[in-house]
PDB file of C-alpha atoms in Angstrom:
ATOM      1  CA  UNK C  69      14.323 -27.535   3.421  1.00 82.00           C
ATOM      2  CA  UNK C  70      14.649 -24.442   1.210  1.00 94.00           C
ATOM      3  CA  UNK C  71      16.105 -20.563   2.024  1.00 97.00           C
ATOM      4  CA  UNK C  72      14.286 -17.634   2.886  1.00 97.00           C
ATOM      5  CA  UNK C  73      16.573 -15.032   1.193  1.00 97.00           C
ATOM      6  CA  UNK C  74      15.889 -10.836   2.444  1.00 97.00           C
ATOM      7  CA  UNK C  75      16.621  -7.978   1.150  1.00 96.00           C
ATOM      8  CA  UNK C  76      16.985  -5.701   4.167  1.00 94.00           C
ATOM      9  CA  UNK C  77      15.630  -1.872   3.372  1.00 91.00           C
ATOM     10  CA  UNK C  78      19.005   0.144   3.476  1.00 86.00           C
ATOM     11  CA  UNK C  79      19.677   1.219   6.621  1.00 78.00           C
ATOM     12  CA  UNK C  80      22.146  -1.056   8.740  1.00 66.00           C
ATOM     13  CA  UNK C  81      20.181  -2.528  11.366  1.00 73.00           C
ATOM     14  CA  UNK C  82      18.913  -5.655  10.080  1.00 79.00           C
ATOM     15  CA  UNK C  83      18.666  -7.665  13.370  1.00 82.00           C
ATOM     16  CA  UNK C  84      14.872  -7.391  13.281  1.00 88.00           C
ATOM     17  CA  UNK C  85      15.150 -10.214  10.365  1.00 93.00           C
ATOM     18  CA  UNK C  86      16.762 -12.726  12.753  1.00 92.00           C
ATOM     19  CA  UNK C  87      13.896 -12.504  15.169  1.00 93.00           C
ATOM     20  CA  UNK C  88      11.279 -13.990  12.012  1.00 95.00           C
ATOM     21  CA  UNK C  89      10.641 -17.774  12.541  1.00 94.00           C
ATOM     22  CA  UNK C  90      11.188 -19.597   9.307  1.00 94.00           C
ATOM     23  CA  UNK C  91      10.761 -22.585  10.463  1.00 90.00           C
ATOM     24  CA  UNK C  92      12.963 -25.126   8.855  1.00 93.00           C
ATOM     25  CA  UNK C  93      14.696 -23.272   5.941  1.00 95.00           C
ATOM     26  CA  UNK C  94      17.716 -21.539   6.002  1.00 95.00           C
ATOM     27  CA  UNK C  95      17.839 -17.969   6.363  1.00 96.00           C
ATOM     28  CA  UNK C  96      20.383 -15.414   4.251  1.00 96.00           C
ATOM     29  CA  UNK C  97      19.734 -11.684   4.776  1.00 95.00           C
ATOM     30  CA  UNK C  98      21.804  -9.943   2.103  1.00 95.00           C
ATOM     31  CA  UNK C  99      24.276  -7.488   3.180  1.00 91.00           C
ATOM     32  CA  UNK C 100      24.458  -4.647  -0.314  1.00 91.00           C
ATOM     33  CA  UNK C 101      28.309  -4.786   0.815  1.00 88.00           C
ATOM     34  CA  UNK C 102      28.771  -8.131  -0.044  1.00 90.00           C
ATOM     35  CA  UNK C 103      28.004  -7.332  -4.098  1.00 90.00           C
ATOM     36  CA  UNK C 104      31.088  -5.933  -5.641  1.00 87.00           C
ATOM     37  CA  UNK C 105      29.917  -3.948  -7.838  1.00 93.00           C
ATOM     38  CA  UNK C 106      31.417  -1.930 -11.308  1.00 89.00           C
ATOM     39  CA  UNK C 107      29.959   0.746 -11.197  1.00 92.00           C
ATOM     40  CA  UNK C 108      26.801  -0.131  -8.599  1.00 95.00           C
ATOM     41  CA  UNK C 109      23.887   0.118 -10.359  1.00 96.00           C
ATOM     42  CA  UNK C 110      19.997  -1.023  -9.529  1.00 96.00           C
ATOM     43  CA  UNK C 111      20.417  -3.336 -12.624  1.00 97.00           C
ATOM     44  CA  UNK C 112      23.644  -4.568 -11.923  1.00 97.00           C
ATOM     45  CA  UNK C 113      22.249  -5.071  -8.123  1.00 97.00           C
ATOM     46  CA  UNK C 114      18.924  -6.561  -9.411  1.00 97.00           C
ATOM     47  CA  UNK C 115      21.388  -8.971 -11.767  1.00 97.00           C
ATOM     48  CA  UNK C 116      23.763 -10.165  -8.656  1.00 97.00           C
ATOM     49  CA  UNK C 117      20.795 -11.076  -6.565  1.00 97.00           C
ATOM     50  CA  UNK C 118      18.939 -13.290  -9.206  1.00 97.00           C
ATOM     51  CA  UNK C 119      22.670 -14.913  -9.918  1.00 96.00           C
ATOM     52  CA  UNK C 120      22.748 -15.484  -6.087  1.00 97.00           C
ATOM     53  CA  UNK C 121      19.109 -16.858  -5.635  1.00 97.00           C
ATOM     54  CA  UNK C 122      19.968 -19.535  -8.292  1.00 94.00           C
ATOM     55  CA  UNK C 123      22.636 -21.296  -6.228  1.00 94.00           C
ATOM     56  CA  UNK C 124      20.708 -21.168  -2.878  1.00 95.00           C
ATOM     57  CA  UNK C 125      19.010 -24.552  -1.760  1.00 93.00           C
ATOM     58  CA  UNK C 126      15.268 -24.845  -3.408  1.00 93.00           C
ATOM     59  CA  UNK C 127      12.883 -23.613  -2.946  1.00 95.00           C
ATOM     60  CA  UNK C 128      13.279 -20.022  -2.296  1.00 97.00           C
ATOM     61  CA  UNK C 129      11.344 -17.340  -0.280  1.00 97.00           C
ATOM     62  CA  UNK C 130      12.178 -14.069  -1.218  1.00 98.00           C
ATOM     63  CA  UNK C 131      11.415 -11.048   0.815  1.00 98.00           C
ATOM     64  CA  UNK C 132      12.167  -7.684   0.550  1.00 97.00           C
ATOM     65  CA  UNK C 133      11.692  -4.665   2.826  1.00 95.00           C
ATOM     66  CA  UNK C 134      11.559  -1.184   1.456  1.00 93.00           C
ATOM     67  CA  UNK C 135      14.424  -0.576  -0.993  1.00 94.00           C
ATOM     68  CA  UNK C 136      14.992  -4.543  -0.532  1.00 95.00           C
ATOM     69  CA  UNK C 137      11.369  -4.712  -2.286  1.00 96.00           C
ATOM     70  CA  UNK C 138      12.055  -2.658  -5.076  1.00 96.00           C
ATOM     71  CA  UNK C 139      14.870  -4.771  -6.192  1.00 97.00           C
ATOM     72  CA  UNK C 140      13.108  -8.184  -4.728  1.00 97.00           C
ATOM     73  CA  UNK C 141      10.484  -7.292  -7.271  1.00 96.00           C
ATOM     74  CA  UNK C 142      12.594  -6.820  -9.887  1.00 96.00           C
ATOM     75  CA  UNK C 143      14.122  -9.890  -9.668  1.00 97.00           C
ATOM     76  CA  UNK C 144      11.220 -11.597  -9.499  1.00 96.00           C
ATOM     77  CA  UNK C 145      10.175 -10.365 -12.787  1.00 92.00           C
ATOM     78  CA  UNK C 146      13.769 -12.086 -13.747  1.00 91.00           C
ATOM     79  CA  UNK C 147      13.277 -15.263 -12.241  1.00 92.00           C
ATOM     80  CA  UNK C 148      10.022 -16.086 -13.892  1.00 83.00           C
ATOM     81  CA  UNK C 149       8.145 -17.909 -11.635  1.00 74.00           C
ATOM     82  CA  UNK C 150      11.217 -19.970  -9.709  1.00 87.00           C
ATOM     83  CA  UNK C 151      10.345 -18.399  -6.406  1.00 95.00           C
ATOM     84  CA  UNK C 152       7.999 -19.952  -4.276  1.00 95.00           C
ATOM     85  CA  UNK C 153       6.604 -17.271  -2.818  1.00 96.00           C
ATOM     86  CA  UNK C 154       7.787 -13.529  -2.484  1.00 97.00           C
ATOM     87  CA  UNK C 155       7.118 -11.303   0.144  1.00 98.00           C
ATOM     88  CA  UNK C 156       7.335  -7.334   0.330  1.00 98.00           C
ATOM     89  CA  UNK C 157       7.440  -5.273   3.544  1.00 97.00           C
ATOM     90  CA  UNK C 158       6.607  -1.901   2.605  1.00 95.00           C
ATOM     91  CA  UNK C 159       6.641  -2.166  -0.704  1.00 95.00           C
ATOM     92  CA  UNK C 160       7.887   0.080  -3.393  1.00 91.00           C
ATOM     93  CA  UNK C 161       7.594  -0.223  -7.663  1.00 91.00           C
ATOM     94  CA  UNK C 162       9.207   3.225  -8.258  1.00 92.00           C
ATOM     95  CA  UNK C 163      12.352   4.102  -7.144  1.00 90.00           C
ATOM     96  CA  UNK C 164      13.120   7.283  -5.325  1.00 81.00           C
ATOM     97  CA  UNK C 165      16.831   8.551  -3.688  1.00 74.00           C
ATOM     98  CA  UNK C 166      14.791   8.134  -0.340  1.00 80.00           C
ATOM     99  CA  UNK C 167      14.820   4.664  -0.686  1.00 83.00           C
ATOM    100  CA  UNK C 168      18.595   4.978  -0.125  1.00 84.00           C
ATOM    101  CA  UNK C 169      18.778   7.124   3.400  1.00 72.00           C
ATOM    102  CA  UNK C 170      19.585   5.697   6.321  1.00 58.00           C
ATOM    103  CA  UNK C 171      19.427   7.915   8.809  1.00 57.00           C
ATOM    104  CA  UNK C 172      20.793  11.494   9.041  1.00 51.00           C
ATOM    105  CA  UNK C 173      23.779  10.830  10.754  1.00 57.00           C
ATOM    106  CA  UNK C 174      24.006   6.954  10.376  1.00 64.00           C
ATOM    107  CA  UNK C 175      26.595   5.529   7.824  1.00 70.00           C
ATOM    108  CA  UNK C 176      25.110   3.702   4.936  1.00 79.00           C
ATOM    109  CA  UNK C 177      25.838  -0.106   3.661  1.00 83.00           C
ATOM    110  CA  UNK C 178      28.053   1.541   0.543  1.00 87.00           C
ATOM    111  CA  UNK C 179      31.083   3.872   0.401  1.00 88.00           C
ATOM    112  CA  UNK C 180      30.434   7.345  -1.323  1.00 88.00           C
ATOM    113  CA  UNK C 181      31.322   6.396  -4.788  1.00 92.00           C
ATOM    114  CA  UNK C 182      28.691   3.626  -5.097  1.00 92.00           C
ATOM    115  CA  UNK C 183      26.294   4.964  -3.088  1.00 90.00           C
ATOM    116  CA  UNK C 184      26.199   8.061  -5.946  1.00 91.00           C
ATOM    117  CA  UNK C 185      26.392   5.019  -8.836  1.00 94.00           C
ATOM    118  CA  UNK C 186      23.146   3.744  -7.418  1.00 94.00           C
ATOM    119  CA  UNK C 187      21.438   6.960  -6.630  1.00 92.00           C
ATOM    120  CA  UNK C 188      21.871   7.980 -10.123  1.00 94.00           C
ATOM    121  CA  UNK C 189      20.747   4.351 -11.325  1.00 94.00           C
ATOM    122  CA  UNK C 190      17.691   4.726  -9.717  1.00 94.00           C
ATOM    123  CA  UNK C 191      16.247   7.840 -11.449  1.00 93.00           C
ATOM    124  CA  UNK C 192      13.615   6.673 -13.969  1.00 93.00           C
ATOM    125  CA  UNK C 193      13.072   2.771 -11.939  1.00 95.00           C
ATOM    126  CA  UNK C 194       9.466   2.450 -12.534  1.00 95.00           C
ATOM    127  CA  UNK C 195       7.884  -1.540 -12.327  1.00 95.00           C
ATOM    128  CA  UNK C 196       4.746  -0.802 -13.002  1.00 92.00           C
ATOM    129  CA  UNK C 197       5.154  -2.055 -16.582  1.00 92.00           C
ATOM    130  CA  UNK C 198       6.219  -5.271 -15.352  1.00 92.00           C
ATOM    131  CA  UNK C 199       4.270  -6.446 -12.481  1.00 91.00           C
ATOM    132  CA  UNK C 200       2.616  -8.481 -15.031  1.00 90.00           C
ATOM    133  CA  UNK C 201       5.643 -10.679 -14.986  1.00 90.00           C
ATOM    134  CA  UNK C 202       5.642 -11.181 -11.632  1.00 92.00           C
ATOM    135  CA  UNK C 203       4.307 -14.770 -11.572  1.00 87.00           C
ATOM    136  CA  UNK C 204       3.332 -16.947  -8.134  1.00 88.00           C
ATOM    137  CA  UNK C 205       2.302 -16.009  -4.719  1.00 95.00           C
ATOM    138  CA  UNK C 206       2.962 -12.428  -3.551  1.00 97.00           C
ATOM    139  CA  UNK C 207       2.317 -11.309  -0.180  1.00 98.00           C
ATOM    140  CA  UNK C 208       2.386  -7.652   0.524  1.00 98.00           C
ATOM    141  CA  UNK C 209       2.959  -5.893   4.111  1.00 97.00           C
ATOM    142  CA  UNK C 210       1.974  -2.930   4.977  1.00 97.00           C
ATOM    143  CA  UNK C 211       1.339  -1.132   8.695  1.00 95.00           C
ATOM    144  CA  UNK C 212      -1.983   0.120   9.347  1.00 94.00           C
ATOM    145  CA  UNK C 213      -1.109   3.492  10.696  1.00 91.00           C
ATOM    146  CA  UNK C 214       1.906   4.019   6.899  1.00 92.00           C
ATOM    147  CA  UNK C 215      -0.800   5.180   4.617  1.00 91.00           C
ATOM    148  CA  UNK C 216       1.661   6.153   1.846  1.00 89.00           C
ATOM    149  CA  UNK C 217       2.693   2.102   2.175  1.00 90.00           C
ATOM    150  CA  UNK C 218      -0.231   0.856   2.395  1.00 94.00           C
ATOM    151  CA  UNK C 219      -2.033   2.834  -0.559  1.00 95.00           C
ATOM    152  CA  UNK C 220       1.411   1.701  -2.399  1.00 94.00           C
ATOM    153  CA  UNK C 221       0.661  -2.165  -1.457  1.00 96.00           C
ATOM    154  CA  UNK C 222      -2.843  -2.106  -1.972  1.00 96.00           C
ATOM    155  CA  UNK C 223      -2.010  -0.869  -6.055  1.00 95.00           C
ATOM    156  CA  UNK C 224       0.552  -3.216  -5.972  1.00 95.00           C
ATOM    157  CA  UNK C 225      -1.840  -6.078  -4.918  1.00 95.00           C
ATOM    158  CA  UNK C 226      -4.381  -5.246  -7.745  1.00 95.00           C
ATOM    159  CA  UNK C 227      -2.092  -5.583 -10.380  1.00 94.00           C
ATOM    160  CA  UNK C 228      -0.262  -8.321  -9.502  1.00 94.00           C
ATOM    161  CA  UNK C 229      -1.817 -11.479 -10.622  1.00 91.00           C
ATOM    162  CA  UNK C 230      -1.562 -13.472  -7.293  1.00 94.00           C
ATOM    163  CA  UNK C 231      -1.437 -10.613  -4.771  1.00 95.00           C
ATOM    164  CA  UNK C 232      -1.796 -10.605  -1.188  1.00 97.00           C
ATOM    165  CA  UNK C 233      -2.437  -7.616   1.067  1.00 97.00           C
ATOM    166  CA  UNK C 234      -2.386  -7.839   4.879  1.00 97.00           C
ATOM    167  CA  UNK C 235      -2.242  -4.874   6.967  1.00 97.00           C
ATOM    168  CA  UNK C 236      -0.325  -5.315   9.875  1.00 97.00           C
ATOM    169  CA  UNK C 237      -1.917  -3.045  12.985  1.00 95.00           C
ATOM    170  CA  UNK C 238       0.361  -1.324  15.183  1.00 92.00           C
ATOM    171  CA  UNK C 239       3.099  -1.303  12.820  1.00 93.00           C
ATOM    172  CA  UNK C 240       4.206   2.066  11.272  1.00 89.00           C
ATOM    173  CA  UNK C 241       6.903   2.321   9.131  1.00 87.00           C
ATOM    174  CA  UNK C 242       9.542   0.422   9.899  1.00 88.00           C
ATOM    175  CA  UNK C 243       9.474  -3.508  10.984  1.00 89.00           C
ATOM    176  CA  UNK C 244       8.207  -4.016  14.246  1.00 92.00           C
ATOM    177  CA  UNK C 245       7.115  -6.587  17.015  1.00 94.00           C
ATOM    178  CA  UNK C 246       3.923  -6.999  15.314  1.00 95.00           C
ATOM    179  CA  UNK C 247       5.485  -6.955  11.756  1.00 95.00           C
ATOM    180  CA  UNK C 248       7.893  -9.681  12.984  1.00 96.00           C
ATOM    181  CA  UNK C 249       4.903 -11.921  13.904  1.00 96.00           C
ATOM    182  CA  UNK C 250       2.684 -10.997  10.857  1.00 97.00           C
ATOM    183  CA  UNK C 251       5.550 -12.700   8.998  1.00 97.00           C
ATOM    184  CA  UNK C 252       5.816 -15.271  11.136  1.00 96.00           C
ATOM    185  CA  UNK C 253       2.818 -16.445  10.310  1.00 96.00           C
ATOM    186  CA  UNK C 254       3.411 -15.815   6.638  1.00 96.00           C
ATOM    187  CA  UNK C 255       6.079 -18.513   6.567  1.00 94.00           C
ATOM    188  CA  UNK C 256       4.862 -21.538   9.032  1.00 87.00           C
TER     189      UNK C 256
END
């Protein structure tokens, strides 16, 4: 059976993820609310989502979407090859405070405190060094008309050792209609 486990990009809307046909598995999108956190930091974050991953039913499909794939491919360097496959959706392997926004006016999935604990964690993320660790099939997503993602996932897919690019056309920069189907495919 198995789990397709995602880690939504920050901004609350995550009912795009429930329209992806997994097929049989199980499907968890992680809510950054539901890790209780002292103080909430990107390794700390990155620590409580490997812990989770190894008591989810085998084997496991991780995918990450923006800020989701900066800390879906951190744990992957963790987990060593357990995963069976890991996806990124606009990827990321350097961590910026936009990674964190929202939307202007839109609240975000942690209160004040945290959300500064994690902003301040994040200076200095860079993965680069460690997508070398990053064992197994990777599969990167990127919209045709985001050329900052795409140039992003296109690095990323040269230096990882099993990396996958497909550009998804008509999607921009957030999931979309088309993105939902690209992945849909991805996971038959």
């Amino acid at each position: 059976m198995g789990t397709v486990v995602v880690l939504p990009s920050f901004k609350l809307e995550h009912s795009d993820w429930q329209q992806v046909n997994i097929g049989h598995r199980q499907l968890q999108v992680l809510d950054y609310q539901q890790f209780q956190l002292h103080p909430y930091t990107f390794d700390q974050l990155v620590q409580a989502v490997v812990d989770h991953l190894r008591t989810v039913a085998q084997p496991v499909i991780l995918i990450g979407e923006d800020f989701g794939a900066l800390v879906a491919l951190r744990a992957a360097v963790d987990l060593l090859g357990r995963l069976d496959r890991l996806i990124l959706v606009r990827p990321h392997c350097q961590a910026s405070t936009n990674l964190l926004n929202s939307g202007l006016f839109q609240p975000t999935p942690l209160d004040r405190h945290q959300l500064k604990s994690l902003k301040q964690s994040l200076q200095g993320v860079d993965l680069t060094g460690e997508l070398m660790h990053v064992q197994g099939l990777t599969y990167l997503f990127a919209g045709e008309q985001d050329r900052k993602n795409r140039r992003v996932a296109q690095e990323l897919k040269n230096r990882l050792i099993d990396g996958h690019l497909e550009v998804v056309p008509k999607m921009g920069k957030t999931l979309n209609e088309a993105g939902i189907k690209a992945l849909s495919e991805n996971l038959r």
